[in-house]
Amino acid sequence: MQPDVDTLTTLFEGAPRFVQVLASEATTVDSWDELFDRAEQVALWMSEAEQVELLNSHPRIGALPGSVSALSFREQGYERDPGTSELQERLDRLNDDYEKHHGFRFVIFVNGRLRSEIADLMPEHIRRPTSEERERGLLDVVAIARSRHERMREDAVT
């Protein structure tokens, strides 16, 4: 199996070093499921700087709609709920606090939850140990990519 770099870049929001390593690893797997399993392994054994690059390649929760990819726009539910200025201010503050505390962006598998629901979860994640948050975030990056790939396959069929 040899997925193209453009597809991996889309699924993982860029992260050039990660995509490069994963593309080379893809030659040793037979399916997308195996590739995503390998992606989890790669994400967890990369250097901390590469892990932070991977996390920071994702947009902030609640980033301005025009600044996020089409996939992220859909995942964060901008079309379902445009939010309020109060929610935007809250998310900006929570993102700032999280990034100051942990040194990388807050990434979470939104999975259809509203941004207001995610905002309610963020204080708990700010208080967690950085190493646990980094690992959780990396695994969520892969969960997001799995979900995106499945959605892309479904959209191609319909």
Coordinates of N, CA, C and O in Angstrom, one line a residue:
M1 N 0.9 -1.2 0.0 CA 0.0 0.0 0.0 C 0.9 1.2 0.0 O 1.9 1.3 0.7
Q2 N 0.5 2.2 -0.8 CA 1.3 3.4 -0.9 C 0.4 4.6 -1.0 O 0.2 5.1 -2.1
P3 N -0.1 5.2 0.1 CA -0.9 6.4 0.0 C -0.1 7.5 -0.4 O 1.1 7.6 -0.1
D4 N -0.7 8.5 -1.2 CA 0.1 9.6 -1.6 C 0.3 10.6 -0.5 O -0.5 10.7 0.5
V5 N 1.3 11.4 -0.6 CA 1.7 12.4 0.5 C 0.6 13.4 0.6 O 0.3 13.9 1.7
D6 N -0.1 13.8 -0.5 CA -1.1 14.8 -0.4 C -2.3 14.3 0.5 O -2.8 15.0 1.2
T7 N -2.6 13.0 0.3 CA -3.7 12.5 1.2 C -3.3 12.5 2.6 O -4.1 12.9 3.5
L8 N -2.1 12.0 2.9 CA -1.6 12.0 4.3 C -1.6 13.4 4.9 O -1.9 13.7 6.0
T9 N -1.2 14.4 4.0 CA -1.1 15.8 4.5 C -2.5 16.3 4.8 O -2.7 16.9 5.8
T10 N -3.5 15.9 4.0 CA -4.9 16.3 4.3 C -5.4 15.7 5.6 O -6.0 16.4 6.4
L11 N -5.1 14.4 5.7 CA -5.6 13.7 6.9 C -5.0 14.2 8.2 O -5.7 14.2 9.2
F12 N -3.7 14.6 8.1 CA -3.0 15.0 9.4 C -2.7 16.5 9.4 O -1.9 16.9 10.2
E13 N -3.4 17.3 8.6 CA -3.3 18.8 8.7 C -1.9 19.2 8.5 O -1.4 20.2 9.1
G14 N -1.1 18.6 7.6 CA 0.2 19.0 7.4 C 1.2 18.2 8.1 O 1.4 17.0 7.8
A15 N 1.9 18.8 9.1 CA 2.9 18.1 9.9 C 4.0 17.4 9.0 O 4.0 16.2 8.9
P16 N 4.8 18.1 8.3 CA 5.7 17.6 7.3 C 6.6 16.4 7.7 O 6.7 15.4 7.0
R17 N 7.2 16.6 8.9 CA 8.1 15.5 9.3 C 7.3 14.2 9.6 O 7.7 13.1 9.3
F18 N 6.2 14.3 10.3 CA 5.3 13.2 10.5 C 4.9 12.5 9.2 O 4.9 11.3 9.1
V19 N 4.4 13.3 8.3 CA 3.9 12.8 7.1 C 5.0 12.1 6.3 O 4.8 11.0 5.7
Q20 N 6.2 12.7 6.3 CA 7.3 12.0 5.6 C 7.6 10.6 6.2 O 7.8 9.7 5.5
V21 N 7.7 10.6 7.5 CA 8.0 9.3 8.2 C 6.8 8.3 7.9 O 7.1 7.1 7.6
L22 N 5.6 8.8 8.1 CA 4.5 7.9 7.9 C 4.4 7.4 6.4 O 4.1 6.2 6.2
A23 N 4.7 8.2 5.5 CA 4.7 7.8 4.1 C 5.7 6.7 3.8 O 5.4 5.7 3.1
S24 N 6.9 6.8 4.5 CA 7.9 5.7 4.3 C 7.4 4.5 5.0 O 7.7 3.4 4.6
E25 N 6.8 4.6 6.1 CA 6.3 3.4 6.9 C 5.1 2.7 6.1 O 4.9 1.5 6.3
A26 N 4.4 3.5 5.3 CA 3.2 3.0 4.6 C 3.6 1.8 3.7 O 2.7 1.0 3.4
T27 N 4.8 1.8 3.2 CA 5.2 0.7 2.3 C 5.2 -0.7 3.0 O 5.3 -1.7 2.3
T28 N 5.2 -0.7 4.3 CA 5.2 -2.0 5.1 C 3.9 -2.4 5.6 O 3.8 -3.4 6.3
V29 N 2.8 -1.8 5.2 CA 1.5 -2.1 5.7 C 0.6 -2.5 4.5 O 0.8 -2.1 3.3
D30 N -0.5 -3.2 4.8 CA -1.4 -3.7 3.7 C -2.8 -3.0 3.7 O -3.5 -3.2 2.7
S31 N -3.1 -2.2 4.7 CA -4.4 -1.6 4.7 C -4.3 -0.2 5.4 O -3.4 0.1 6.2
W32 N -5.4 0.5 5.3 CA -5.5 1.8 6.0 C -5.5 1.6 7.5 O -5.0 2.4 8.2
D33 N -6.2 0.6 7.9 CA -6.3 0.3 9.4 C -4.9 0.1 9.9 O -4.5 0.6 11.0
E34 N -4.1 -0.7 9.2 CA -2.7 -0.9 9.7 C -1.9 0.3 9.6 O -1.1 0.6 10.5
L35 N -2.2 1.2 8.6 CA -1.5 2.4 8.5 C -1.8 3.3 9.7 O -0.9 4.0 10.3
F36 N -3.0 3.4 10.1 CA -3.4 4.2 11.3 C -2.8 3.7 12.6 O -2.4 4.4 13.4
D37 N -2.8 2.3 12.7 CA -2.1 1.7 13.8 C -0.7 2.1 13.9 O -0.1 2.5 14.9
R38 N 0.0 2.1 12.7 CA 1.4 2.5 12.6 C 1.5 4.0 12.9 O 2.5 4.4 13.5
A39 N 0.6 4.8 12.5 CA 0.6 6.2 12.7 C 0.6 6.5 14.2 O 1.4 7.4 14.7
E40 N -0.1 5.7 15.0 CA -0.1 5.9 16.5 C 1.3 5.6 17.0 O 1.8 6.4 17.8
Q41 N 1.9 4.5 16.5 CA 3.2 4.2 17.0 C 4.2 5.2 16.6 O 5.1 5.7 17.5
V42 N 4.2 5.7 15.4 CA 5.1 6.7 14.9 C 5.0 8.0 15.8 O 5.9 8.6 16.2
A43 N 3.7 8.4 16.0 CA 3.5 9.7 16.7 C 4.0 9.6 18.2 O 4.6 10.5 18.7
L44 N 3.9 8.4 18.8 CA 4.4 8.2 20.1 C 5.9 8.1 20.3 O 6.4 8.4 21.3
W45 N 6.6 7.6 19.2 CA 8.0 7.4 19.4 C 8.8 8.6 18.8 O 10.0 8.6 18.9
M46 N 8.2 9.5 18.1 CA 8.9 10.6 17.5 C 9.5 11.5 18.6 O 9.1 11.4 19.8
S47 N 10.4 12.3 18.3 CA 11.0 13.2 19.3 C 9.9 14.2 19.8 O 8.9 14.4 19.1
E48 N 10.1 14.8 20.9 CA 9.1 15.7 21.5 C 8.9 16.9 20.5 O 7.7 17.3 20.4
A49 N 9.9 17.4 19.9 CA 9.8 18.5 19.0 C 8.9 18.1 17.8 O 8.0 18.9 17.4
E50 N 9.0 16.9 17.3 CA 8.2 16.4 16.2 C 6.8 16.2 16.7 O 5.8 16.4 15.9
Q51 N 6.6 15.7 17.9 CA 5.3 15.5 18.4 C 4.5 16.9 18.6 O 3.4 17.0 18.2
V52 N 5.3 17.9 19.0 CA 4.7 19.2 19.2 C 4.3 19.8 17.8 O 3.3 20.4 17.6
E53 N 5.2 19.6 16.8 CA 4.9 20.0 15.4 C 3.6 19.3 14.9 O 2.8 20.0 14.3
L54 N 3.4 18.1 15.2 CA 2.2 17.3 14.8 C 1.0 17.9 15.5 O 0.0 18.2 14.8
L55 N 1.1 18.2 16.8 CA -0.1 18.7 17.5 C -0.4 20.2 17.0 O -1.5 20.5 16.8
N56 N 0.7 20.9 16.8 CA 0.5 22.3 16.4 C 0.1 22.5 14.9 O -0.3 23.6 14.5
S57 N 0.1 21.4 14.2 CA -0.4 21.5 12.8 C -1.9 21.6 12.7 O -2.4 22.1 11.8
H58 N -2.6 21.1 13.8 CA -4.0 21.2 13.8 C -4.4 22.6 14.3 O -3.8 23.3 15.1
P59 N -5.6 23.1 13.8 CA -6.1 24.4 14.2 C -6.5 24.4 15.6 O -6.9 23.3 16.1
R60 N -6.6 25.6 16.2 CA -7.1 25.7 17.6 C -8.6 25.4 17.5 O -9.3 25.6 16.5
I61 N -9.1 24.8 18.6 CA -10.6 24.7 18.7 C -11.2 26.1 18.7 O -10.7 26.9 19.5
G62 N -12.1 26.3 17.8 CA -12.7 27.6 17.7 C -11.9 28.6 17.0 O -12.3 29.8 17.0
A63 N -10.9 28.2 16.2 CA -10.2 29.1 15.4 C -11.2 29.8 14.4 O -12.2 29.3 14.1
L64 N -10.8 31.0 13.9 CA -11.7 31.7 13.0 C -12.0 30.8 11.8 O -11.1 30.1 11.3
P65 N -13.2 30.7 11.4 CA -13.7 29.7 10.4 C -12.9 29.8 9.1 O -12.6 28.8 8.5
G66 N -12.5 31.0 8.7 CA -11.7 31.1 7.5 C -10.3 30.7 7.6 O -9.6 30.5 6.5
S67 N -9.8 30.3 8.8 CA -8.4 29.9 9.0 C -8.3 28.4 9.1 O -7.1 28.0 9.3
V68 N -9.3 27.7 9.0 CA -9.3 26.2 9.2 C -9.5 25.5 7.9 O -10.2 26.0 7.0
S69 N -9.0 24.3 7.8 CA -9.3 23.5 6.6 C -10.8 23.2 6.5 O -11.5 23.3 7.5
A70 N -11.2 22.8 5.3 CA -12.6 22.4 5.1 C -13.0 21.3 6.0 O -14.1 21.2 6.5
L71 N -12.1 20.3 6.2 CA -12.4 19.2 7.0 C -12.6 19.6 8.5 O -13.5 19.2 9.2
S72 N -11.7 20.5 9.0 CA -11.8 21.0 10.3 C -13.1 21.8 10.5 O -13.7 21.7 11.5
F73 N -13.4 22.6 9.5 CA -14.6 23.4 9.5 C -15.8 22.5 9.8 O -16.7 22.8 10.6
R74 N -15.9 21.5 9.0 CA -17.0 20.5 9.2 C -17.0 19.8 10.5 O -18.0 19.7 11.2
E75 N -15.8 19.4 10.9 CA -15.7 18.6 12.2 C -16.0 19.5 13.4 O -16.7 19.0 14.4
Q76 N -15.7 20.8 13.4 CA -15.9 21.6 14.5 C -17.4 22.2 14.5 O -17.8 22.9 15.4
G77 N -18.1 21.9 13.4 CA -19.5 22.2 13.4 C -19.9 23.7 13.2 O -20.9 24.1 13.6
Y78 N -19.0 24.4 12.4 CA -19.3 25.8 12.2 C -20.6 26.0 11.5 O -21.3 27.0 11.7
E79 N -21.0 25.1 10.6 CA -22.2 25.2 9.8 C -23.4 24.9 10.7 O -24.5 25.5 10.4
R80 N -23.3 24.1 11.7 CA -24.4 23.8 12.6 C -24.6 24.8 13.7 O -25.7 25.1 14.1
D81 N -23.5 25.4 14.1 CA -23.5 26.3 15.3 C -22.4 27.3 15.1 O -21.2 27.0 15.4
P82 N -22.7 28.5 14.6 CA -21.7 29.5 14.4 C -21.1 30.0 15.7 O -20.0 30.7 15.7
G83 N -21.7 29.8 16.8 CA -21.2 30.2 18.1 C -21.5 31.7 18.4 O -22.2 32.3 17.6
T84 N -21.0 32.2 19.5 CA -21.2 33.6 19.9 C -19.9 34.2 20.2 O -18.8 33.5 20.3
S85 N -19.9 35.5 20.3 CA -18.6 36.2 20.7 C -18.1 35.8 22.1 O -16.9 35.7 22.3
E86 N -19.1 35.5 23.0 CA -18.7 35.1 24.3 C -17.9 33.7 24.2 O -16.9 33.5 24.9
L87 N -18.5 32.8 23.4 CA -17.8 31.5 23.3 C -16.5 31.7 22.6 O -15.5 31.0 23.1
Q88 N -16.4 32.5 21.6 CA -15.1 32.8 21.0 C -14.1 33.3 22.0 O -12.9 32.8 22.0
E89 N -14.4 34.2 22.8 CA -13.5 34.8 23.8 C -13.1 33.7 24.8 O -12.0 33.6 25.2
R90 N -14.1 32.9 25.2 CA -13.8 31.8 26.2 C -12.8 30.8 25.6 O -11.8 30.4 26.2
L91 N -13.1 30.4 24.3 CA -12.2 29.4 23.7 C -10.8 30.0 23.5 O -9.8 29.3 23.7
D92 N -10.7 31.3 23.1 CA -9.4 31.9 22.9 C -8.6 31.9 24.2 O -7.4 31.6 24.3
R93 N -9.3 32.3 25.3 CA -8.7 32.3 26.6 C -8.2 30.9 27.1 O -7.1 30.7 27.5
L94 N -9.1 29.9 26.9 CA -8.8 28.5 27.2 C -7.6 28.0 26.4 O -6.7 27.3 26.9
N95 N -7.6 28.3 25.1 CA -6.5 27.8 24.2 C -5.2 28.5 24.7 O -4.2 27.8 24.7
D96 N -5.2 29.8 25.0 CA -4.0 30.4 25.5 C -3.5 29.8 26.8 O -2.3 29.5 26.9
D97 N -4.4 29.5 27.7 CA -4.1 28.9 29.0 C -3.5 27.5 28.7 O -2.4 27.1 29.3
Y98 N -4.1 26.7 27.9 CA -3.6 25.4 27.6 C -2.2 25.4 27.0 O -1.3 24.7 27.4
E99 N -2.0 26.3 26.0 CA -0.7 26.4 25.3 C 0.4 26.9 26.2 O 1.5 26.4 26.2
K100 N 0.0 27.8 27.1 CA 1.0 28.3 28.1 C 1.4 27.2 29.0 O 2.6 27.1 29.4
H101 N 0.4 26.4 29.5 CA 0.7 25.4 30.5 C 1.5 24.2 29.9 O 2.4 23.7 30.5
H102 N 1.0 23.8 28.7 CA 1.6 22.5 28.1 C 2.6 22.8 27.0 O 3.4 21.8 26.7
G103 N 2.6 23.9 26.3 CA 3.6 24.2 25.3 C 3.2 23.7 23.9 O 4.1 23.6 23.0
F104 N 2.0 23.3 23.7 CA 1.5 22.9 22.4 C 0.0 23.1 22.4 O -0.6 23.3 23.4
R105 N -0.6 23.0 21.2 CA -2.0 23.2 21.0 C -2.9 22.1 21.6 O -2.5 20.9 21.6
F106 N -4.0 22.5 22.0 CA -5.0 21.5 22.5 C -5.7 20.9 21.2 O -6.3 21.6 20.4
V107 N -5.5 19.5 21.1 CA -6.2 18.8 20.0 C -7.0 17.7 20.7 O -6.6 17.0 21.6
I108 N -8.2 17.6 20.2 CA -9.2 16.6 20.7 C -10.0 16.2 19.5 O -10.4 16.9 18.6
F109 N -10.4 14.9 19.6 CA -11.3 14.3 18.6 C -12.7 14.8 18.9 O -13.3 14.4 19.8
V110 N -13.1 15.8 18.1 CA -14.4 16.5 18.4 C -15.6 15.5 18.3 O -16.5 15.5 19.1
N111 N -15.6 14.7 17.2 CA -16.5 13.7 17.0 C -18.0 14.2 17.1 O -18.8 13.6 17.8
G112 N -18.3 15.3 16.5 CA -19.6 15.8 16.5 C -20.0 16.7 17.6 O -21.1 17.2 17.6
R113 N -19.2 16.8 18.6 CA -19.5 17.6 19.8 C -19.4 19.1 19.4 O -18.6 19.5 18.6
L114 N -20.3 19.9 20.0 CA -20.2 21.4 19.8 C -19.0 22.0 20.4 O -18.5 21.4 21.4
R115 N -18.5 23.1 19.9 CA -17.4 23.8 20.5 C -17.7 24.2 22.0 O -16.8 24.2 22.8
S116 N -18.9 24.5 22.3 CA -19.2 24.8 23.7 C -19.0 23.6 24.6 O -18.6 23.8 25.7
E117 N -19.3 22.4 24.1 CA -19.1 21.2 24.9 C -17.6 21.0 25.1 O -17.1 20.6 26.2
I118 N -16.8 21.2 24.1 CA -15.3 21.1 24.2 C -14.8 22.1 25.1 O -13.9 21.8 25.9
A119 N -15.3 23.3 25.1 CA -14.8 24.4 26.0 C -15.1 24.0 27.4 O -14.2 24.2 28.3
D120 N -16.1 23.3 27.7 CA -16.4 22.8 29.1 C -15.4 21.7 29.5 O -15.2 21.6 30.7
L121 N -14.8 21.0 28.6 CA -13.8 20.0 28.9 C -12.4 20.5 29.1 O -11.6 19.9 29.7
M122 N -12.1 21.6 28.5 CA -10.8 22.1 28.4 C -10.1 22.4 29.7 O -8.9 22.1 29.9
P123 N -10.8 23.0 30.7 CA -10.1 23.2 32.0 C -9.6 21.9 32.6 O -8.5 21.9 33.2
E124 N -10.3 20.8 32.5 CA -9.8 19.5 33.0 C -8.5 19.2 32.3 O -7.6 18.7 32.9
H125 N -8.4 19.4 31.0 CA -7.2 19.0 30.2 C -6.1 20.0 30.6 O -4.9 19.5 30.5
I126 N -6.4 21.2 30.9 CA -5.3 22.1 31.3 C -4.6 21.7 32.5 O -3.4 21.7 32.7
R127 N -5.4 21.1 33.5 CA -4.8 20.7 34.7 C -4.0 19.3 34.7 O -3.3 19.0 35.6
R128 N -4.2 18.6 33.6 CA -3.6 17.2 33.5 C -2.1 17.4 33.3 O -1.6 18.4 32.8
P129 N -1.3 16.3 33.7 CA 0.1 16.4 33.4 C 0.4 16.5 31.9 O -0.3 15.9 31.1
T130 N 1.4 17.3 31.6 CA 1.8 17.5 30.2 C 2.1 16.3 29.4 O 1.6 16.1 28.3
S131 N 2.8 15.3 30.0 CA 3.1 14.1 29.3 C 1.8 13.3 28.9 O 1.7 12.8 27.8
E132 N 0.9 13.3 29.8 CA -0.4 12.6 29.5 C -1.2 13.3 28.5 O -1.8 12.7 27.6
E133 N -1.2 14.6 28.5 CA -1.9 15.4 27.5 C -1.3 15.3 26.1 O -2.0 15.2 25.1
R134 N 0.0 15.3 26.1 CA 0.7 15.1 24.8 C 0.3 13.8 24.2 O 0.0 13.7 23.0
E135 N 0.4 12.7 25.0 CA 0.0 11.4 24.5 C -1.4 11.3 24.0 O -1.7 10.8 23.0
R136 N -2.3 11.8 24.9 CA -3.7 11.8 24.5 C -4.0 12.6 23.2 O -4.7 12.2 22.3
G137 N -3.4 13.8 23.1 CA -3.5 14.6 21.9 C -3.0 13.9 20.7 O -3.6 14.0 19.6
L138 N -1.9 13.2 20.8 CA -1.3 12.5 19.6 C -2.2 11.4 19.2 O -2.4 11.2 18.0
L139 N -2.8 10.7 20.1 CA -3.7 9.6 19.8 C -5.0 10.2 19.2 O -5.6 9.6 18.3
D140 N -5.4 11.3 19.6 CA -6.6 12.0 19.1 C -6.3 12.5 17.6 O -7.2 12.5 16.8
V141 N -5.1 12.9 17.4 CA -4.7 13.3 16.0 C -4.9 12.1 15.1 O -5.5 12.3 14.0
V142 N -4.5 10.9 15.5 CA -4.7 9.8 14.6 C -6.2 9.4 14.5 O -6.7 9.0 13.5
A143 N -7.0 9.5 15.6 CA -8.4 9.3 15.6 C -9.1 10.2 14.6 O -10.0 9.8 13.9
I144 N -8.7 11.5 14.6 CA -9.2 12.5 13.7 C -8.9 12.0 12.3 O -9.8 12.0 11.4
A145 N -7.7 11.6 12.0 CA -7.3 11.2 10.6 C -8.1 9.9 10.2 O -8.6 9.8 9.1
R146 N -8.3 9.0 11.1 CA -9.1 7.8 10.8 C -10.5 8.2 10.4 O -11.1 7.7 9.5
S147 N -11.1 9.1 11.2 CA -12.5 9.5 10.9 C -12.5 10.3 9.6 O -13.5 10.1 8.8
R148 N -11.6 11.1 9.3 CA -11.5 11.9 8.1 C -11.4 10.9 6.9 O -12.1 11.1 5.9
H149 N -10.6 9.9 7.0 CA -10.4 8.9 5.9 C -11.7 8.2 5.7 O -12.1 8.0 4.5
E150 N -12.4 7.8 6.7 CA -13.7 7.1 6.6 C -14.7 8.0 5.9 O -15.4 7.6 5.0
R151 N -14.7 9.3 6.3 CA -15.7 10.2 5.7 C -15.4 10.4 4.2 O -16.3 10.5 3.4
M152 N -14.1 10.5 3.9 CA -13.6 10.7 2.5 C -14.1 9.5 1.7 O -14.5 9.7 0.6
R153 N -14.0 8.3 2.2 CA -14.4 7.1 1.5 C -15.9 7.1 1.3 O -16.4 6.8 0.2
E154 N -16.6 7.5 2.4 CA -18.1 7.5 2.2 C -18.5 8.6 1.2 O -19.4 8.3 0.4
D155 N -17.9 9.7 1.2 CA -18.2 10.8 0.3 C -17.9 10.4 -1.2 O -18.6 10.8 -2.1
A156 N -16.8 9.6 -1.3 CA -16.5 9.1 -2.7 C -17.5 8.1 -3.2 O -17.7 8.1 -4.4
V157 N -18.2 7.4 -2.3 CA -19.2 6.4 -2.8 C -20.5 7.1 -3.1 O -21.2 6.7 -4.1
T158 N -20.8 8.2 -2.4 CA -22.1 8.9 -2.7 C -22.0 9.9 -3.7 O -21.0 10.3 -4.3

